[in-house]
Amino acid sequence: MATGTLKKIDAPTVIYTVLFFFIGISMLIPLVWMISTSFKIEADVFEFPIRWIPKRWNAIENYKEVWGAEYNFGLFYWNSIKVTVLSTFFQVIVSALGAYAFTKITWKGRDTLFILYLATMMIPPQITVVSRFMILQATNLYNSHLGIILMTMLSTYGVFLLRQALIGIPQSLSEAARIDGAGHFRIFWQIMFPLLKPSIATLAILKFVWTWNDYQTPLVFLNKRSLFTIQLGMKQFASESGSYFSLIMAAAVSATIPLVIVFIFSQRYVIDGIASGAVKG
Amino acid sequence: MPFFQLVEIVNFNIIRGTVNAEHCANQWKEEKMAKNELKKTGNNFLALENRKGVNRTYMQEQLSGILFVAPSFIGFLVFTLIPVIASLVLSFTEWNFLRGWNAVSFNGLENFKRLFKDDWFLTSYGNNLIFTLGTIPLLIALGLVCAHIVNTYVKAPVAVRVMMFIPYIASVVAISTVWMVLFQPSYGPINNFLMAIGIKQPPGWLTSTKTALLSIMIVYVWQNIGYYLVVFMSGLKAIDFAVYEAASIDGASGVQKFFYITVPLISPTTFFLTTMGIIGSFKVFDQISVMTNGGPGNASSVMAFYIYRTAFENFEMGYANTLAWALFVLIFLVTMIQWRAQKSFAVE
């Protein structure tokens, strides 16, 4: 065998490819264990050595229990979808408008306000949580989805992300439109919004995943069970079903796997979005 | 949640500003120039309009600016600015929320003095430091090395990337529940495995004061490594391949290339990830709330958890705010030290 002819398949490539597939798969073991356990009967949960494909199946009963009337994961799902979709949608609109105001319109106090926005970004949410709680109590928005949606949709994070993107769009573009007599709203909607689409996609993806997986906000601001989101419902289920681990795993699968499946199919967008949110200027 | 950037507070532009200081300065200049130009043209325009006796444009700009920024500003005012000020005031009070507004009473520096005698606070504060120092450097180092190897050698890097990223996208609550069962000391799969390979006294994981925090840190690294990998991989793609080729021609080995090219050229990304990681790790809450509730005793309590407990389980709203400001000081100090350190490193 002549050396150097098969350049592409050299030793490090083979070793590292095998190694990293091994690492990747090992990282998924806890999730595989979760899925496998959710199909088992309770007595087989801690069987050792682990039987990855259950001997005695109990999948239908387990999932029926989780999604059935008493625990009602369907309702938790609906609540999560409602909160996440609305919050993401309005966050995008509010952020785009704000970002436009901070880049394409000249008004008094613009820079001062922006610095104020920046300064408060350093502050951890633990500082605001108590006061937010009181504000929601006072306005009767405690224990409502509206309160959660309002709080999560109005974060300043999106303004920053989109402002950064808008700065990259040449000023001359909007000025030309101005001279042609277009109002700000038309420029925003017909010129800037389409140009912003990639950044908006990034923001929407990040926001969606964060809100969907958010546990702390609903924990603090909701205590009525019928309003629980999937994360809160999952926690509640785990603490109430005590040591029925097969059931708890069925609940965990229900809370995790749909988003993971969506992720696998859209991984390119999600990963690129998250990476560009972090790296690109 | 795996997204250590709790939704509201992601100060990533500040960081990015520092990373790309030059870039930012240029942007700033450009903006300034554009603004001046706009002012000039605006003034001409105004002069023109004024001749007709109308001064509409200026007012219109002001009004549009206010209208466009209004939605985000209202949110900022109600959910950030007012709460921050209220929190500062409340941190000097004693107030049991259940007794209503009238029960608010100022107690000067009492709350701050109490911090030093509060065992839960001291433990949580220390645990936060241990947690951050134990996870972030590890995540940065592992993330960078893995990203480098996956980028350079591995076939089908997308598949590896996806596998390693899945834990990050999964819900923290569900994942923490799974690990809780895996860690179960007497019949959980992990200890079963350890005993099978001959370890007679496997650790008690979440149930032992010695290993509870460590167990949570393991889960945290496992869940977040994918994020670091992905961000580093995308940062590495931006490095010009010609630099590596030139180094190869000069006879640099793989390891040399890694330390003399990759590490310095990736440093803006490293800086971003370290800052975000530190800030995020100081806010860790979900894992602790689900897995240990701060226990056993207060062995695995951290500030975010203790603040939550003080405010919403003990209803001591005043003291909870004092704790929150103490957390802020810690985050601020650690971030400053890291910025200093990394800046001097970058200069060298």
mmCIF file of C-alpha atoms in Angstrom, chain B residues 12 21 31 34 83 88 114 151 153-154 166 185 189 209 216-217 226 254 260 264 278 289 309 332 337-338 340:
data_model
loop_
_atom_site.group_PDB
_atom_site.id
_atom_site.type_symbol
_atom_site.label_atom_id
_atom_site.label_comp_id
_atom_site.label_asym_id
_atom_site.label_seq_id
_atom_site.Cartn_x
_atom_site.Cartn_y
_atom_site.Cartn_z
ATOM 1 C CA PHE B 12 -23.847 40.762 25.751
ATOM 2 C CA ALA B 21 -13.499 47.749 21.078
ATOM 3 C CA GLU B 31 -22.760 56.954 13.717
ATOM 4 C CA ALA B 34 -23.908 60.188 10.105
ATOM 5 C CA PRO B 83 -37.798 47.325 40.397
ATOM 6 C CA LEU B 88 -32.321 49.210 46.603
ATOM 7 C CA ARG B 114 -26.926 40.297 59.362
ATOM 8 C CA ASN B 151 -13.184 21.238 13.339
ATOM 9 C CA TYR B 153 -10.074 16.140 12.263
ATOM 10 C CA VAL B 154 -13.552 14.774 12.732
ATOM 11 C CA ILE B 166 -28.908 18.057 22.613
ATOM 12 C CA PRO B 185 -26.956 6.357 46.063
ATOM 13 C CA PRO B 189 -27.478 3.222 37.805
ATOM 14 C CA THR B 209 -22.789 17.205 52.051
ATOM 15 C CA ILE B 216 -24.676 19.540 40.388
ATOM 16 C CA MET B 217 -21.516 20.897 38.813
ATOM 17 C CA GLY B 226 -22.448 21.642 23.818
ATOM 18 C CA GLY B 254 -0.735 20.359 15.541
ATOM 19 C CA TYR B 260 0.184 29.704 18.927
ATOM 20 C CA PRO B 264 -4.729 33.816 20.546
ATOM 21 C CA ILE B 278 -19.406 33.616 34.833
ATOM 22 C CA SER B 289 -34.170 23.870 43.166
ATOM 23 C CA ARG B 309 -36.188 30.906 49.560
ATOM 24 C CA PHE B 332 -19.424 42.567 39.534
ATOM 25 C CA ILE B 337 -11.130 40.610 37.876
ATOM 26 C CA GLN B 338 -11.693 38.381 34.858
ATOM 27 C CA ARG B 340 -8.523 42.712 33.940
#
